Short mmCIF file of C-alpha atoms and ligand atoms in Angstrom, two decimals:
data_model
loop_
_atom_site.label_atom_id
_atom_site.label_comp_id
_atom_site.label_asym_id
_atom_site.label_seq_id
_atom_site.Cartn_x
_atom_site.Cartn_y
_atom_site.Cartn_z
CA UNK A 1126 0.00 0.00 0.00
CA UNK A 1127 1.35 3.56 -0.90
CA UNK A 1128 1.17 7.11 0.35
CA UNK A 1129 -0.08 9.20 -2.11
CA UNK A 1130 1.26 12.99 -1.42
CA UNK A 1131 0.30 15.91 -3.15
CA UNK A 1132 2.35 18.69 -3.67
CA UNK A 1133 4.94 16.04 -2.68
CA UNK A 1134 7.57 17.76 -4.41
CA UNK A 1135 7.62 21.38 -2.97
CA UNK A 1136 9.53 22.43 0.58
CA UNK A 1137 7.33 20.61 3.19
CA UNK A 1138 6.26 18.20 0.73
CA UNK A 1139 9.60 16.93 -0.11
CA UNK A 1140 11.18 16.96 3.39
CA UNK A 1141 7.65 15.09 4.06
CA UNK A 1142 8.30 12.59 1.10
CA UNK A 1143 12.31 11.84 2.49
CA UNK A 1144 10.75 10.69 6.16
CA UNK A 1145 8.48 8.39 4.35
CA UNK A 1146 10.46 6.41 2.32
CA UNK A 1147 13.33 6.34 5.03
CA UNK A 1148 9.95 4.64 7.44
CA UNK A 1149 9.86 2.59 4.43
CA UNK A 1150 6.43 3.61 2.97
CA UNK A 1151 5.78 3.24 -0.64
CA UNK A 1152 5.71 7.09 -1.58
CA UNK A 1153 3.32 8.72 -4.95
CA UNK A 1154 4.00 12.36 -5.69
CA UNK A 1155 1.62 14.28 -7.79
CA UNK A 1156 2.60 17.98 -8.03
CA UNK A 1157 2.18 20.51 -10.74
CA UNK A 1158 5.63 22.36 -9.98
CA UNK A 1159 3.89 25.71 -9.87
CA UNK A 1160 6.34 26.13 -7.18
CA UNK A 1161 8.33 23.08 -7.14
CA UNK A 1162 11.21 22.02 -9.19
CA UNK A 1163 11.56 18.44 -10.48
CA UNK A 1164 14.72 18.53 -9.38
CA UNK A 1165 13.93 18.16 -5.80
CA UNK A 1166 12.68 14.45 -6.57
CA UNK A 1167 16.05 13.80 -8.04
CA UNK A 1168 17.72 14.77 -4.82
CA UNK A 1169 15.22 13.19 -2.68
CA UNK A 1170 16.35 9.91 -4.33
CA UNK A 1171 19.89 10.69 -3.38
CA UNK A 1172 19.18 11.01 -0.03
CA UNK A 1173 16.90 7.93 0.57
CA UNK A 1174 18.35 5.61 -1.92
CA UNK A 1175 15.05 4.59 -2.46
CA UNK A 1176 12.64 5.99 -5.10
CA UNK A 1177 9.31 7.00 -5.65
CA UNK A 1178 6.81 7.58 -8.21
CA UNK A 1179 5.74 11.03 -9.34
CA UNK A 1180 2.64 12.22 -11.39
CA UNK A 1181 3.26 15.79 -12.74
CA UNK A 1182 -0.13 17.34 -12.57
CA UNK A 1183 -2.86 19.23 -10.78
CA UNK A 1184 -5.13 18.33 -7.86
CA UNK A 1185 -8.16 20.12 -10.22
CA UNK A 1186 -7.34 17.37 -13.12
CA UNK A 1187 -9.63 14.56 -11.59
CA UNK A 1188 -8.99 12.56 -14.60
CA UNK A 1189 -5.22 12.11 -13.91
CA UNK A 1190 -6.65 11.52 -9.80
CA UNK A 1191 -8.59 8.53 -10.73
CA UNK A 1192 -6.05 7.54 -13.23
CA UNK A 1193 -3.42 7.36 -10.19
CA UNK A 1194 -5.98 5.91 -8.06
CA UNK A 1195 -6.51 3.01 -10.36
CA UNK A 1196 -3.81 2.04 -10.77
CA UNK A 1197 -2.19 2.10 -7.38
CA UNK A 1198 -3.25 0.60 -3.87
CA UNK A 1199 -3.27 4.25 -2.23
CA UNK A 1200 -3.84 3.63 1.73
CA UNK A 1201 -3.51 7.38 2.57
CA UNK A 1202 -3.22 10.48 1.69
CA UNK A 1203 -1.46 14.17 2.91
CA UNK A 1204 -2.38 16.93 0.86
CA UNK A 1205 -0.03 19.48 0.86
CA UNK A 1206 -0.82 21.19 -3.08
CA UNK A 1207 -2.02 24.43 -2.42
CA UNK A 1208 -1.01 28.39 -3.05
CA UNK A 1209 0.51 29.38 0.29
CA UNK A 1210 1.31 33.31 -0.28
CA UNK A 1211 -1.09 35.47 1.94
CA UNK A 1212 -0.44 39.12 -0.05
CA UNK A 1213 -0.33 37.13 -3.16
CA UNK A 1214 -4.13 35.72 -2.30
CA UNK A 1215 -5.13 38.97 -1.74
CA UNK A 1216 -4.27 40.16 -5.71
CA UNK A 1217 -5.47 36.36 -6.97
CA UNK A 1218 -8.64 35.41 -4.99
CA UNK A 1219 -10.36 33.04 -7.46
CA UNK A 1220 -6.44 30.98 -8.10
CA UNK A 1221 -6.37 30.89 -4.19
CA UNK A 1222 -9.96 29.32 -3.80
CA UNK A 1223 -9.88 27.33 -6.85
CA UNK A 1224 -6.51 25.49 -6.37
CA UNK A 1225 -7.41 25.58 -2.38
CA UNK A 1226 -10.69 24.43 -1.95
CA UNK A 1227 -11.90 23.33 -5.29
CA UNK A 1228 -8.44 21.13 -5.46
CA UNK A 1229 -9.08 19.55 -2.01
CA UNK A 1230 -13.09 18.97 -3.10
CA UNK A 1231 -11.84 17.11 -6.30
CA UNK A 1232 -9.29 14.73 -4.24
CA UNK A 1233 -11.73 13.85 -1.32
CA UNK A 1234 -14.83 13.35 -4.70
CA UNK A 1235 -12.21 10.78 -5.77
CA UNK A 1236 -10.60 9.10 -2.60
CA UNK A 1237 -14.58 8.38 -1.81
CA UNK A 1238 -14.78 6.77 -5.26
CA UNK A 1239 -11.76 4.90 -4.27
CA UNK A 1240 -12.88 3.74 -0.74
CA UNK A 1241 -9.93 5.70 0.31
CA UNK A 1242 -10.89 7.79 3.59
CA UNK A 1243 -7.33 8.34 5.32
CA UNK A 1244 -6.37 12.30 4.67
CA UNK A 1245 -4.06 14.18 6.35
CA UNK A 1246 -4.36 17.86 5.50
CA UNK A 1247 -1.83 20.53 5.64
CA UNK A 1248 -3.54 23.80 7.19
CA UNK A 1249 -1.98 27.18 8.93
CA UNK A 1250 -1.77 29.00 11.84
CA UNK A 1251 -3.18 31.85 9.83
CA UNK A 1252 -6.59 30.31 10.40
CA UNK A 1253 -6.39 32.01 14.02
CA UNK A 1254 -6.54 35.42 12.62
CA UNK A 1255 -5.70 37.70 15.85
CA UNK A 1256 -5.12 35.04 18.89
CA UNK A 1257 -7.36 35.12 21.91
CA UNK A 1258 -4.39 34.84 24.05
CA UNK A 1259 -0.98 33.67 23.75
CA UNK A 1260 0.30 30.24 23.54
CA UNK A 1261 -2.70 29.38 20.68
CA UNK A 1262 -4.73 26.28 21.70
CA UNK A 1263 -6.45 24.63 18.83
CA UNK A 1264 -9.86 25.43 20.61
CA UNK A 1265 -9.49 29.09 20.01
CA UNK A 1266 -11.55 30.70 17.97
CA UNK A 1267 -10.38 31.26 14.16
CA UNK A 1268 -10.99 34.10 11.75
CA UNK A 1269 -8.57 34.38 8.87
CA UNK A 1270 -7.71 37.87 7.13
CA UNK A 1271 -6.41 37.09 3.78
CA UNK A 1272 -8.09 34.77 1.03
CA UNK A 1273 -5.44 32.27 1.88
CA UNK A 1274 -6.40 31.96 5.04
CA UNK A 1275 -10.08 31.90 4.43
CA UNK A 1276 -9.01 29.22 1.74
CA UNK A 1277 -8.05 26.80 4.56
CA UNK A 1278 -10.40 27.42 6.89
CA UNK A 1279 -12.89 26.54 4.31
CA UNK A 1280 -11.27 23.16 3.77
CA UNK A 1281 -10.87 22.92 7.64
CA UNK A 1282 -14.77 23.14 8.06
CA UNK A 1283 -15.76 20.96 4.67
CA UNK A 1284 -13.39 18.15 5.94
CA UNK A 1285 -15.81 18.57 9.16
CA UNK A 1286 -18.76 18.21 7.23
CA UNK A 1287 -17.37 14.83 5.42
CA UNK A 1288 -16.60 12.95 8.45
CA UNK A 1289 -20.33 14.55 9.74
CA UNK A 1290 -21.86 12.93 7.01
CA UNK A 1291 -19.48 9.72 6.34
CA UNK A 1292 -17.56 8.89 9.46
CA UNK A 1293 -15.32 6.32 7.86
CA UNK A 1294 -13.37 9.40 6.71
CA UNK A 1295 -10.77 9.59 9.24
CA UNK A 1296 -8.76 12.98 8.73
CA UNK A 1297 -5.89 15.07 10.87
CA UNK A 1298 -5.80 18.63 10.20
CA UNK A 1299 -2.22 20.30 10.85
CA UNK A 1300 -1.85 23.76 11.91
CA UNK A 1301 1.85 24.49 10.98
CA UNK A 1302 3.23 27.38 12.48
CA UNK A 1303 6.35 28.83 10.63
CA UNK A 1304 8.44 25.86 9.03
CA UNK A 1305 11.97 26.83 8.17
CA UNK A 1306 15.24 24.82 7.81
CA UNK A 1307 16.27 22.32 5.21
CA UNK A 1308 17.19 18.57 5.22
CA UNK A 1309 20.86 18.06 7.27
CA UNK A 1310 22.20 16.79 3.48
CA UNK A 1311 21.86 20.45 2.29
CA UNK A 1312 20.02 18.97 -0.91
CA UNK A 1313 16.58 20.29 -0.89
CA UNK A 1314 14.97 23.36 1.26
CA UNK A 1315 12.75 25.94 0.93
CA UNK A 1316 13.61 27.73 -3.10
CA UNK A 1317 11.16 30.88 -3.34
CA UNK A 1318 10.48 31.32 -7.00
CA UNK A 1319 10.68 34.86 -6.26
CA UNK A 1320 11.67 37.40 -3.60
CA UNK A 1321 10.93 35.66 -0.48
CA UNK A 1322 8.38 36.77 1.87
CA UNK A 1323 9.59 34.60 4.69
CA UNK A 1324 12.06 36.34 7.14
CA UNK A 1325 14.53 33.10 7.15
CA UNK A 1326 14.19 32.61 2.95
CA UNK A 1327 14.84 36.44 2.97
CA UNK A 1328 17.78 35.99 5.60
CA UNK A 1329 19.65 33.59 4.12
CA UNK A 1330 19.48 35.54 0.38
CA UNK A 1331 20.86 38.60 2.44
CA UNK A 1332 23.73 36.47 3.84
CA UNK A 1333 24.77 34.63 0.29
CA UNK A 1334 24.76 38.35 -1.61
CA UNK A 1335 21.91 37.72 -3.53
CA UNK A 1336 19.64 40.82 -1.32
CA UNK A 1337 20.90 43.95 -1.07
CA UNK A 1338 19.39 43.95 3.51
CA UNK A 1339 16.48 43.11 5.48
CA UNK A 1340 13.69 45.06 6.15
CA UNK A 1341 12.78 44.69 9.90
CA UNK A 1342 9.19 45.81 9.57
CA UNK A 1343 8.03 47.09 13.24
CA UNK A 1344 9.92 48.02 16.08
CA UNK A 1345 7.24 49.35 18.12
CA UNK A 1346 5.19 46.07 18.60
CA UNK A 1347 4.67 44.88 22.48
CA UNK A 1348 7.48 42.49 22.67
CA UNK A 1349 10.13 42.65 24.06
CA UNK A 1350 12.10 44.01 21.69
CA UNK A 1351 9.45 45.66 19.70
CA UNK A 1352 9.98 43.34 16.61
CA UNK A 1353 7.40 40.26 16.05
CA UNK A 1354 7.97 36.80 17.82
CA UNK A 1355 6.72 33.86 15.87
CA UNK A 1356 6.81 29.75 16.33
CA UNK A 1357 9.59 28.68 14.34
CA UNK A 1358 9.58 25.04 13.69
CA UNK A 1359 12.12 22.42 11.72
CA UNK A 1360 11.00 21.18 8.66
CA UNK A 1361 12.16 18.33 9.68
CA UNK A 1362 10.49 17.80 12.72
CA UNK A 1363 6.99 18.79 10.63
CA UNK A 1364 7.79 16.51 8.36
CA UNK A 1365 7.89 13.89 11.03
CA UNK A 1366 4.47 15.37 12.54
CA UNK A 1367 3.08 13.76 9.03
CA UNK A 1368 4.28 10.46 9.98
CA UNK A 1369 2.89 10.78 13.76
CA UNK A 1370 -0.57 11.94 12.23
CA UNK A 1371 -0.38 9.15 9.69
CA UNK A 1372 0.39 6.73 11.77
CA UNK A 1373 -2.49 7.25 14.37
CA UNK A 1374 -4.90 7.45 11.36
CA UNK A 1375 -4.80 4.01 10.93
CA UNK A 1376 -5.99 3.41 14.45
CA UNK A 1377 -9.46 5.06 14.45
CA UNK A 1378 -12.31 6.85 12.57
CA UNK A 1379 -12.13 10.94 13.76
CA UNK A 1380 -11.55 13.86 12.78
CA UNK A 1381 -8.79 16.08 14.79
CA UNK A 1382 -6.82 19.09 14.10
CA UNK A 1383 -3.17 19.60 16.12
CA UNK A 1384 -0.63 22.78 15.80
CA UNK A 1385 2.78 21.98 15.11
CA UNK A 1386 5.28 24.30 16.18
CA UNK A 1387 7.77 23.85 18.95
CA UNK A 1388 5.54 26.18 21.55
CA UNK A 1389 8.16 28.95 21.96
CA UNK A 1390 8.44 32.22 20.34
CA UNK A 1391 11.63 34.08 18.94
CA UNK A 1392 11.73 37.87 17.74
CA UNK A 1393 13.03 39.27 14.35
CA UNK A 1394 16.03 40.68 16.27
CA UNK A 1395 16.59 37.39 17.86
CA UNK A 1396 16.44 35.96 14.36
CA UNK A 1397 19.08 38.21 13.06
CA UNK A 1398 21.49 37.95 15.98
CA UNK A 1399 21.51 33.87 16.09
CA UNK A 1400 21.81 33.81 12.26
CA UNK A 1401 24.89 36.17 12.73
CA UNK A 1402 26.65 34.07 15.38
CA UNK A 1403 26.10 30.83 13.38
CA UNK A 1404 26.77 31.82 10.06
CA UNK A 1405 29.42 34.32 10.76
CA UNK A 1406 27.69 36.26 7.88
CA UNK A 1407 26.53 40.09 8.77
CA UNK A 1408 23.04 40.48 8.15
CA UNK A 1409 22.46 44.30 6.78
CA UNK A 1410 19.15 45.69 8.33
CA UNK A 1411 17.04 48.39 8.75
CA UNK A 1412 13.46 49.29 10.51
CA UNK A 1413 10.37 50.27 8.20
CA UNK A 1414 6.82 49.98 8.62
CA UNK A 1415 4.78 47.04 10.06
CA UNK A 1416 3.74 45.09 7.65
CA UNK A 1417 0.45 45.55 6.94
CA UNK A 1418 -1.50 42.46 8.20
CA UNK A 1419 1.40 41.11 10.49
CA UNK A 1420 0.75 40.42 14.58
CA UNK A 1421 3.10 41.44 17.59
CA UNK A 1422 3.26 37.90 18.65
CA UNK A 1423 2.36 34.14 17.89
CA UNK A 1424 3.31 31.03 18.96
CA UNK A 1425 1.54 27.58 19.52
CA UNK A 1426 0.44 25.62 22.26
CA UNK A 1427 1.66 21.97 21.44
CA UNK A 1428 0.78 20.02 24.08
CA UNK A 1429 -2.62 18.41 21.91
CA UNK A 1430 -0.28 17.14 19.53
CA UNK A 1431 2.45 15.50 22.35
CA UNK A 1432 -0.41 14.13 24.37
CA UNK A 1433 -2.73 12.46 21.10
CA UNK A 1434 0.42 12.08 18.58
CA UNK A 1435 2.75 11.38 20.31
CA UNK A 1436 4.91 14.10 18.74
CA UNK A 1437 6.53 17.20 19.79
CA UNK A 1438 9.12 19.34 17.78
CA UNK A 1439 12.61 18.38 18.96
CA UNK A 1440 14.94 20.41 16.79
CA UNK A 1441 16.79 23.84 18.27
CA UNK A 1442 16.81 27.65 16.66
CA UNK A 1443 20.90 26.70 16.00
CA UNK A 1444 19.63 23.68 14.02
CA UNK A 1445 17.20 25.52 11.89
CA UNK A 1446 19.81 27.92 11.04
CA UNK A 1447 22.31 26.07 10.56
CA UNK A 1448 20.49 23.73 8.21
CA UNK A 1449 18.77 26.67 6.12
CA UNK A 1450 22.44 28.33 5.60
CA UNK A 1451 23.48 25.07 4.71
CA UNK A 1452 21.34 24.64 2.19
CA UNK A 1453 21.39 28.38 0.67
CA UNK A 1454 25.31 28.36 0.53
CA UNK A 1455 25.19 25.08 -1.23
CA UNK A 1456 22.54 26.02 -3.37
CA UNK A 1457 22.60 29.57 -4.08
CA UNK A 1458 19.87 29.77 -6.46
CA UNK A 1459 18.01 27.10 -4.79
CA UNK A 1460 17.27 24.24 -7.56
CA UNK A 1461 18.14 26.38 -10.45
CA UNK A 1462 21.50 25.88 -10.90
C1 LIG B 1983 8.01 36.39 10.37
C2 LIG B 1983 8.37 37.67 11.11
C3 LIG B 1983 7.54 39.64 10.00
C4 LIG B 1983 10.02 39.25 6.40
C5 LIG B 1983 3.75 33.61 7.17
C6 LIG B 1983 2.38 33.41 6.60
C7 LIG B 1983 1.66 32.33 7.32
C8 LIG B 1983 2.47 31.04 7.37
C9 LIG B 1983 3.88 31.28 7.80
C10 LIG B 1983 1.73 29.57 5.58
C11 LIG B 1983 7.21 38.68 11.15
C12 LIG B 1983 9.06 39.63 10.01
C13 LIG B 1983 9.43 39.04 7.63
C14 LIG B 1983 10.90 40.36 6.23
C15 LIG B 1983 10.52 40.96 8.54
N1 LIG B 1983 2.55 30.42 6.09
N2 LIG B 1983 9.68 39.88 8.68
N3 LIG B 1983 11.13 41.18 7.32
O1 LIG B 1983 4.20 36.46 8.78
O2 LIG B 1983 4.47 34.77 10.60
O3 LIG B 1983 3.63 34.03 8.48
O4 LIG B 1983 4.45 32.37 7.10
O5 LIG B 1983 0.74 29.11 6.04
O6 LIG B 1983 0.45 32.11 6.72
O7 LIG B 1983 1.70 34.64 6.72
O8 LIG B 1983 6.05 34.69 8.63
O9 LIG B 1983 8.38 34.66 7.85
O10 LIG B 1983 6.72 36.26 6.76
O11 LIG B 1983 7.48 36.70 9.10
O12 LIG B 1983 10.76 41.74 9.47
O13 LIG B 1983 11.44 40.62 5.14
O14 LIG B 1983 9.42 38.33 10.39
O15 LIG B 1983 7.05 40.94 10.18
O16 LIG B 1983 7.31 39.35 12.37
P1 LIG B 1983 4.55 35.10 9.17
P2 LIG B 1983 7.19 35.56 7.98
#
């Protein structure tokens, strides 16, 4: 039996894909590389020694869905395909809802066909909108700002309504907080297509030349320092969360949601400092505006997902770091050599 994958060949996806086959799991990608390079499946094999097979397509093209369904004994899937840029959702709200929620509609129309009823589905912590209170407990209250966000709290609620209505479906919802680091090989990571948004993508292109500095944007926020403290969390140790959610899906018929993060906030300053005594690299920066949309602070409560799971992050700040510089100095234009 295999794990199908979606968007199995993009940053979490592929980090996702290299835990699988190393637990030995029969791994199917299907990703349309609309922000993935092939390339990454490549090096995944060169990590793993093992291989795996990849469909290059969309989660809107049912006929290639039941195609791969057909003709493979698909136990589970984790859906990862999906547009993940909040200000970019904001300019394309149809692309965001479309490939968001009309993708994930498709794939759970034909896992049903397909008797298959084991999802795992890749959400955000941007469904919490502003945080009743600080660490974020899955039981909060959501509200999402952007289309992007909205985009996954739709799919949140609609898986709700499937296992409602059929509960065979047995689904796990993950609330990732901010994933950043890169496999210890140095052989895939994060590779924006464009400028990055991110503040470690945008770090490490200030430290290998390739960005002029960093904008710090707010200093006047009610932290400690006055810059924003977010949940930073190991790819690798999400990638592993997969495997922990996939692993209890097998054991019973529910529906449950978990945040993934490691529980403890760090500041922009922080950020900047740790990168700088790691890498050795100065990291040019100046203040500017808040970003428009951004929060003072967020980080996760994790204790639903060490208690039911099993699972808690177990990777440092120094490791993230290290691993993301690792992979930007080996790779300084990511896949596209
Ligand atoms: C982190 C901190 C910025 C860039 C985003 C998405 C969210 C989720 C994770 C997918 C903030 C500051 C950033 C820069 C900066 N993704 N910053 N200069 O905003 O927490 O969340 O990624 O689901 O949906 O919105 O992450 O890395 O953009 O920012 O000062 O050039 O760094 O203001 O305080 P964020 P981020």
């Amino acid at each position: 039996m295999a794990i199908l994958v979606t968007g199995g060949a993009g940053y979490i996806g592929s980090h996702t894909v290299v835990e699988l086959l190393n637990a030995n799991q029969q791994v199917i990608i299907v990703d349309n590389l609309s922000n993935a390079n092939v390339i990454a499946l490549s090096r995944i094999e060169k990590i793993t020694a093992k291989s795996c097979i990849f469909y290059q397509g969309s989660v809107l093209n049912k006929a290639l869905l039941h195609k791969i369904f057909t003709d493979h004994a698909i136990e589970a899937v984790i859906h990862l395909a999906g547009l993940k840029a909040e200000a970019d959702s904001v300019c394309k709200p149809l692309q965001y809802y479309e490939t968001n929620v009309t993708g994930t509609i498709i794939l759970c129309q034909v896992m049903a066909e397909h008797q298959v009823k084991k999802l795992v589905f890749s959400s955000s912590a941007t469904v919490y909108g502003v945080p009743d209170g600080l660490p974020i407990k899955e039981t909060d209250s959501t509200g999402a700002t952007t289309p992007y966000g909205q985009s996954k709290l739709m799919v949140e609620q609609l898986l709700a309504d499937l296992h409602t209505a059929d509960n065979q479906w047995d689904i796990t919802i993950l609330r990732y907080f901010n994933p950043v680091g890169a496999h210890p090989s140095g052989l895939i990571g994060e590779d924006p297509c464009d400028i990055p948004n991110n503040l470690m993508a945008y770090i490490c292109q200030v430290a290998v030349g390739k960005l002029k500095e960093l904008q710090v944007f707010g200093n006047d926020y009610l932290t400690p320092d006055g810059t924003g403290v977010r949940d930073y969390i190991h790819v690798v140790d999400l990638a592993q969360g997969h495997l922990k959610a996939l692993a209890k899906l097998s054991s019973n018929s529910a529906i449950a949601t978990y945040n993934l993060g490691t529980g403890r906030g760090y500041s922009v300053i922080e950020i900047i400092n740790t990168f700088e005594q790691i890498t050795g690299k100065a990291i040019p920066y100046r203040f500017s505006a808040r970003r428009d949309g951004d929060l003072a602070a967020y980080f996760a409560d994790v204790s639903h997902a060490k208690t039911a799971l099993d699972w808690h992050a177990e990777l440092s700040l120094e490791t993230m770091i290290e691993s993301s510089w690792h992979w930007q100095s080996k790779n300084p234009n990511g896949y596209r050599n």
